[in-house]
């Protein structure tokens, strides 16, 4: 059996890559995909702990995370469509209405 | 080396390569396809850990439905290559090294702390999906119903947002 620490390390690496993508990408859709990557990394940790402790409620949480991610993707992509329609750009540096 | 370890290493390498390609690709459609690769690799890892149902949901809902939505929006907006903007000096010389350091340090802490957790795993459930369904519709029935409301609100929000003001 593979030690759970391997899975958790993989989860941490994927989460860190998601953070890097979120901080350094400029396209708003790619930012959104980085968030999905972080959610996936957390799901992996949930499943790992679920197996480690023999407690299936961890998998139920993963199920809920997937549902919330689906809702988030639907609303977020609608907002991105509106942004693209109103400001003709997907570059987050040009979406700066709130900037002083 | 057991078969499980070999499978783990292959799937983990695919997942990390996909995540790197998500960050490095300049075209959003390439990022989306890399993310699908990561998700399928993670589904394989879930199967490896005996979470069959979650693996199926991962492929059907995540890699299927959600990512199709992403690809659809990218195609609809005809999103081109990411503009190259010059980073500030702060971002280039402090931000990037710090972000990479954070990732490595985070992975190190987890690997270090989790090795103390190397207890023998609890015995695997004989019928995990049946037990999962029982949990979902008994103990977690209230959160489950709440997610139905959440989905409904998300649908309403999408419709309201997508409506063109006349």
Short mmCIF file of C-alpha atoms in Angstrom, two decimals:
data_model
loop_
_atom_site.label_atom_id
_atom_site.label_comp_id
_atom_site.label_asym_id
_atom_site.label_seq_id
_atom_site.Cartn_x
_atom_site.Cartn_y
_atom_site.Cartn_z
CA UNK A 1 0.00 0.00 0.00
CA UNK A 2 1.27 3.45 -0.91
CA UNK A 3 1.80 5.61 2.15
CA UNK A 4 -0.79 8.38 2.53
CA UNK A 5 2.03 10.90 2.84
CA UNK A 6 2.78 10.46 -0.88
CA UNK A 7 -0.79 11.33 -1.79
CA UNK A 8 -0.79 14.30 0.58
CA UNK A 9 2.49 15.58 -0.85
CA UNK A 10 1.08 15.33 -4.36
CA UNK A 11 -1.99 17.21 -3.14
CA UNK A 12 0.20 19.96 -1.63
CA UNK A 13 2.22 20.28 -4.85
CA UNK A 14 -0.92 20.54 -6.99
CA UNK A 15 -2.36 23.13 -4.60
CA UNK A 16 0.85 25.18 -4.74
CA UNK A 17 0.85 25.04 -8.55
CA UNK A 18 -2.75 26.25 -8.47
CA UNK A 19 -1.73 29.18 -6.26
CA UNK A 20 1.13 30.05 -8.62
CA UNK A 21 -1.21 29.90 -11.61
CA UNK A 22 -3.72 32.09 -9.83
CA UNK A 23 -1.12 34.70 -8.94
CA UNK A 24 0.76 34.83 -12.22
CA UNK A 25 -1.67 34.16 -15.04
CA UNK A 26 -3.30 37.11 -16.75
CA UNK A 27 -6.25 35.51 -18.53
CA UNK A 28 -9.33 35.49 -16.31
CA UNK A 29 -10.49 32.07 -17.58
CA UNK A 30 -7.10 30.58 -16.72
CA UNK A 31 -7.34 32.12 -13.25
CA UNK A 32 -10.64 30.34 -12.85
CA UNK A 33 -9.09 27.05 -13.96
CA UNK A 34 -6.32 27.51 -11.36
CA UNK A 35 -9.03 27.70 -8.70
CA UNK A 36 -10.46 24.42 -10.01
CA UNK A 37 -6.97 22.91 -9.75
CA UNK A 38 -6.77 23.94 -6.08
CA UNK A 39 -10.20 22.43 -5.41
CA UNK A 40 -9.03 19.18 -7.02
CA UNK A 41 -5.92 19.12 -4.85
CA UNK A 42 -8.07 19.48 -1.73
CA UNK A 43 -10.34 16.67 -2.94
CA UNK A 44 -7.32 14.39 -3.22
CA UNK A 45 -6.43 15.13 0.41
CA UNK A 46 -10.04 14.40 1.45
CA UNK A 47 -10.05 11.02 -0.31
CA UNK A 48 -6.64 10.14 1.17
CA UNK A 49 -7.77 10.86 4.73
CA UNK A 50 -11.02 9.06 4.05
CA UNK A 51 -9.12 5.89 3.21
CA UNK A 52 -6.60 6.35 6.01
CA UNK A 53 -9.23 6.55 8.75
CA UNK A 54 -11.74 4.20 7.10
CA UNK A 55 -14.29 7.00 7.35
CA UNK A 56 -16.38 7.38 4.21
CA UNK A 57 -17.72 10.82 5.14
CA UNK A 58 -14.53 12.23 3.57
CA UNK A 59 -15.84 11.04 0.20
CA UNK A 60 -19.19 12.69 0.92
CA UNK A 61 -17.33 15.98 1.38
CA UNK A 62 -15.62 15.47 -1.98
CA UNK A 63 -19.06 14.99 -3.50
CA UNK A 64 -20.20 18.31 -2.00
CA UNK A 65 -17.05 20.10 -3.14
CA UNK A 66 -17.72 18.91 -6.70
CA UNK A 67 -21.31 20.20 -6.51
CA UNK A 68 -20.16 23.60 -5.21
CA UNK A 69 -17.49 23.74 -7.92
CA UNK A 70 -20.14 23.09 -10.56
CA UNK A 71 -22.33 25.90 -9.23
CA UNK A 72 -19.31 28.18 -8.98
CA UNK A 73 -18.25 27.40 -12.56
CA UNK A 74 -21.73 28.17 -13.91
CA UNK A 75 -22.01 31.55 -12.17
CA UNK A 76 -18.36 32.47 -12.65
CA UNK A 77 -18.41 31.76 -16.37
CA UNK A 78 -21.60 33.83 -16.74
CA UNK A 79 -19.78 36.72 -15.04
CA UNK A 80 -16.79 36.22 -17.37
CA UNK A 81 -19.12 36.31 -20.40
CA UNK A 82 -20.58 39.61 -19.15
CA UNK A 83 -17.12 41.04 -18.52
CA UNK A 84 -15.98 40.08 -21.99
CA UNK A 85 -19.12 41.61 -23.47
CA UNK A 86 -18.81 44.90 -21.58
CA UNK A 87 -15.06 45.48 -21.54
CA UNK A 88 -13.92 43.57 -24.65
CA UNK A 89 -10.99 41.98 -22.81
CA UNK A 90 -10.14 38.93 -20.75
CA UNK A 91 -6.94 40.37 -19.35
CA UNK A 92 -7.31 40.93 -15.61
CA UNK A 93 -4.92 43.88 -15.75
CA UNK A 94 -7.37 45.76 -17.96
CA UNK A 95 -10.32 45.02 -15.69
CA UNK A 96 -9.47 47.69 -13.15
CA UNK A 97 -12.62 49.68 -12.46
CA UNK A 98 -12.10 49.43 -8.72
CA UNK A 99 -8.47 50.52 -8.91
CA UNK A 100 -7.63 53.94 -7.49
CA UNK B 1 8.05 -1.96 -5.99
CA UNK B 2 4.44 -2.93 -5.95
CA UNK B 3 2.03 -2.34 -8.80
CA UNK B 4 0.19 0.26 -6.74
CA UNK B 5 3.35 2.30 -6.25
CA UNK B 6 4.17 2.17 -9.97
CA UNK B 7 0.64 3.29 -10.84
CA UNK B 8 0.84 6.05 -8.25
CA UNK B 9 4.12 7.37 -9.63
CA UNK B 10 2.84 7.34 -13.22
CA UNK B 11 -0.45 9.05 -12.34
CA UNK B 12 1.24 11.60 -10.06
CA UNK B 13 3.76 12.45 -12.80
CA UNK B 14 0.91 12.92 -15.29
CA UNK B 15 -0.99 15.13 -12.82
CA UNK B 16 2.01 17.34 -12.06
CA UNK B 17 2.94 17.60 -15.74
CA UNK B 18 -0.64 18.61 -16.52
CA UNK B 19 -0.66 21.24 -13.77
CA UNK B 20 2.66 22.67 -15.01
CA UNK B 21 1.36 22.78 -18.55
CA UNK B 22 -1.77 24.58 -17.28
CA UNK B 23 0.46 27.31 -15.86
CA UNK B 24 2.95 27.49 -18.72
CA UNK B 25 0.55 27.34 -21.68
CA UNK B 26 -0.20 30.76 -23.10
CA UNK B 27 -3.36 29.75 -24.89
CA UNK B 28 -6.38 29.20 -22.60
CA UNK B 29 -7.63 26.20 -24.60
CA UNK B 30 -4.32 24.42 -23.91
CA UNK B 31 -4.71 25.22 -20.23
CA UNK B 32 -8.22 23.77 -20.27
CA UNK B 33 -7.09 20.55 -21.94
CA UNK B 34 -4.19 20.23 -19.45
CA UNK B 35 -6.66 20.63 -16.61
CA UNK B 36 -8.71 17.76 -18.05
CA UNK B 37 -5.55 15.61 -18.04
CA UNK B 38 -4.98 16.49 -14.36
CA UNK B 39 -8.56 15.58 -13.50
CA UNK B 40 -8.44 12.22 -15.26
CA UNK B 41 -5.14 11.42 -13.52
CA UNK B 42 -6.74 12.32 -10.19
CA UNK B 43 -9.67 10.04 -11.02
CA UNK B 44 -7.13 7.26 -11.47
CA UNK B 45 -5.67 8.08 -8.05
CA UNK B 46 -9.15 7.92 -6.50
CA UNK B 47 -9.65 4.47 -8.05
CA UNK B 48 -6.29 3.45 -6.61
CA UNK B 49 -7.57 4.45 -3.18
CA UNK B 50 -10.80 2.47 -3.56
CA UNK B 51 -13.08 5.48 -4.08
CA UNK B 52 -14.83 4.14 -7.19
CA UNK B 53 -17.89 6.37 -7.01
CA UNK B 54 -15.87 9.55 -6.54
CA UNK B 55 -13.64 8.54 -9.46
CA UNK B 56 -16.70 8.12 -11.69
CA UNK B 57 -18.15 11.46 -10.54
CA UNK B 58 -14.79 13.11 -11.12
CA UNK B 59 -14.68 11.97 -14.73
CA UNK B 60 -18.37 12.53 -15.52
CA UNK B 61 -19.04 15.80 -13.68
CA UNK B 62 -15.65 17.46 -13.43
CA UNK B 63 -13.77 16.38 -16.54
CA UNK B 64 -17.04 16.07 -18.45
CA UNK B 65 -19.57 18.71 -17.55
CA UNK B 66 -17.56 21.48 -15.88
CA UNK B 67 -14.65 21.40 -18.30
CA UNK B 68 -16.99 21.30 -21.30
CA UNK B 69 -18.47 24.53 -19.92
CA UNK B 70 -14.98 26.04 -19.74
CA UNK B 71 -14.05 24.95 -23.25
CA UNK B 72 -17.41 26.21 -24.50
CA UNK B 73 -16.84 29.67 -23.01
CA UNK B 74 -13.27 29.82 -24.35
CA UNK B 75 -14.55 28.95 -27.82
CA UNK B 76 -17.49 31.35 -27.54
CA UNK B 77 -15.31 34.30 -26.55
CA UNK B 78 -12.70 33.24 -29.07
CA UNK B 79 -10.13 33.78 -26.35
CA UNK B 80 -6.80 34.30 -28.00
CA UNK B 81 -3.32 33.97 -26.68
CA UNK B 82 -2.62 35.61 -23.37
CA UNK B 83 -1.19 39.10 -23.75
CA UNK B 84 2.35 39.41 -22.56
CA UNK B 85 2.43 42.08 -19.94
CA UNK B 86 5.64 43.05 -18.29
CA UNK B 87 5.69 42.07 -14.68
CA UNK B 88 6.74 44.57 -12.12
CA UNK B 89 10.26 44.08 -10.78
CA UNK B 90 8.75 43.10 -7.45
CA UNK B 91 6.75 40.28 -9.05
CA UNK B 92 9.68 39.02 -11.10
CA UNK B 93 12.44 39.01 -8.50
CA UNK B 94 10.50 38.53 -5.27
CA UNK B 95 7.09 37.13 -6.21
CA UNK B 96 8.02 34.20 -8.41
CA UNK B 97 10.83 32.81 -6.21
CA UNK B 98 8.62 33.23 -3.16
CA UNK B 99 5.72 31.42 -4.82
CA UNK B 100 7.95 28.50 -5.84
CA UNK B 101 9.49 28.45 -2.37
CA UNK B 102 6.00 28.40 -0.81
CA UNK B 103 5.01 25.38 -2.92
CA UNK B 104 8.16 23.43 -2.09
CA UNK B 105 8.00 24.32 1.59
CA UNK B 106 4.31 23.40 1.76
CA UNK B 107 4.95 20.02 0.13
CA UNK B 108 7.89 19.48 2.48
CA UNK B 109 5.85 20.24 5.59
CA UNK B 110 3.09 17.90 4.48
CA UNK B 111 5.51 15.10 3.59
CA UNK B 112 7.32 15.60 6.89
CA UNK B 113 4.22 15.76 9.05
CA UNK B 114 2.31 13.01 7.30
CA UNK B 115 5.06 10.43 7.74
CA UNK B 116 4.17 10.47 11.44
CA UNK B 117 0.73 9.38 10.32
CA UNK B 118 1.97 6.13 8.83
CA UNK B 119 -0.43 4.03 10.82
CA UNK B 120 -1.84 0.95 9.17
CA UNK B 121 -4.88 2.05 7.21
CA UNK B 122 -8.30 1.11 8.48
CA UNK B 123 -9.73 -1.99 6.77
CA UNK B 124 -11.36 -1.15 3.48
CA UNK B 125 -15.14 -1.04 3.33
CA UNK B 126 -16.51 -4.11 1.53
CA UNK B 127 -19.21 -2.17 -0.35
CA UNK B 128 -18.02 1.44 -0.32
CA UNK B 129 -20.57 2.83 -2.77
CA UNK B 130 -23.52 1.36 -0.87
CA UNK B 131 -22.15 2.78 2.40
CA UNK B 132 -21.55 6.14 0.69
CA UNK B 133 -25.15 6.25 -0.51
CA UNK B 134 -26.38 5.46 3.00
CA UNK B 135 -24.24 8.26 4.44
CA UNK B 136 -25.37 10.71 1.77
CA UNK B 137 -29.08 10.05 2.22
CA UNK B 138 -29.14 9.55 5.99
CA UNK B 139 -26.52 11.46 7.98
CA UNK B 140 -25.89 14.06 5.29
CA UNK B 141 -29.41 14.40 3.95
CA UNK B 142 -29.79 18.03 5.07
CA UNK B 143 -26.57 19.28 3.38
CA UNK B 144 -27.55 17.21 0.35
CA UNK B 145 -30.89 19.00 0.09
CA UNK B 146 -29.16 22.33 0.65
CA UNK B 147 -26.93 21.67 -2.36
CA UNK B 148 -30.11 21.29 -4.41
CA UNK B 149 -31.07 24.84 -3.37
CA UNK B 150 -27.52 26.00 -4.13
CA UNK B 151 -27.73 24.58 -7.65
CA UNK B 152 -31.13 26.22 -8.12
CA UNK B 153 -29.75 29.61 -7.01
CA UNK B 154 -26.76 29.14 -9.33
CA UNK B 155 -29.09 28.43 -12.27
CA UNK B 156 -31.19 31.51 -11.45
CA UNK B 157 -28.05 33.62 -11.12
CA UNK B 158 -26.75 32.44 -14.46
CA UNK B 159 -30.06 33.20 -16.17
CA UNK B 160 -30.25 36.68 -14.60
CA UNK B 161 -26.63 37.44 -15.51
CA UNK B 162 -26.97 36.16 -19.04
CA UNK B 163 -30.10 38.16 -19.80
CA UNK B 164 -29.56 41.12 -22.07
CA UNK B 165 -31.04 44.31 -20.61
CA UNK B 166 -33.62 45.69 -22.99
#
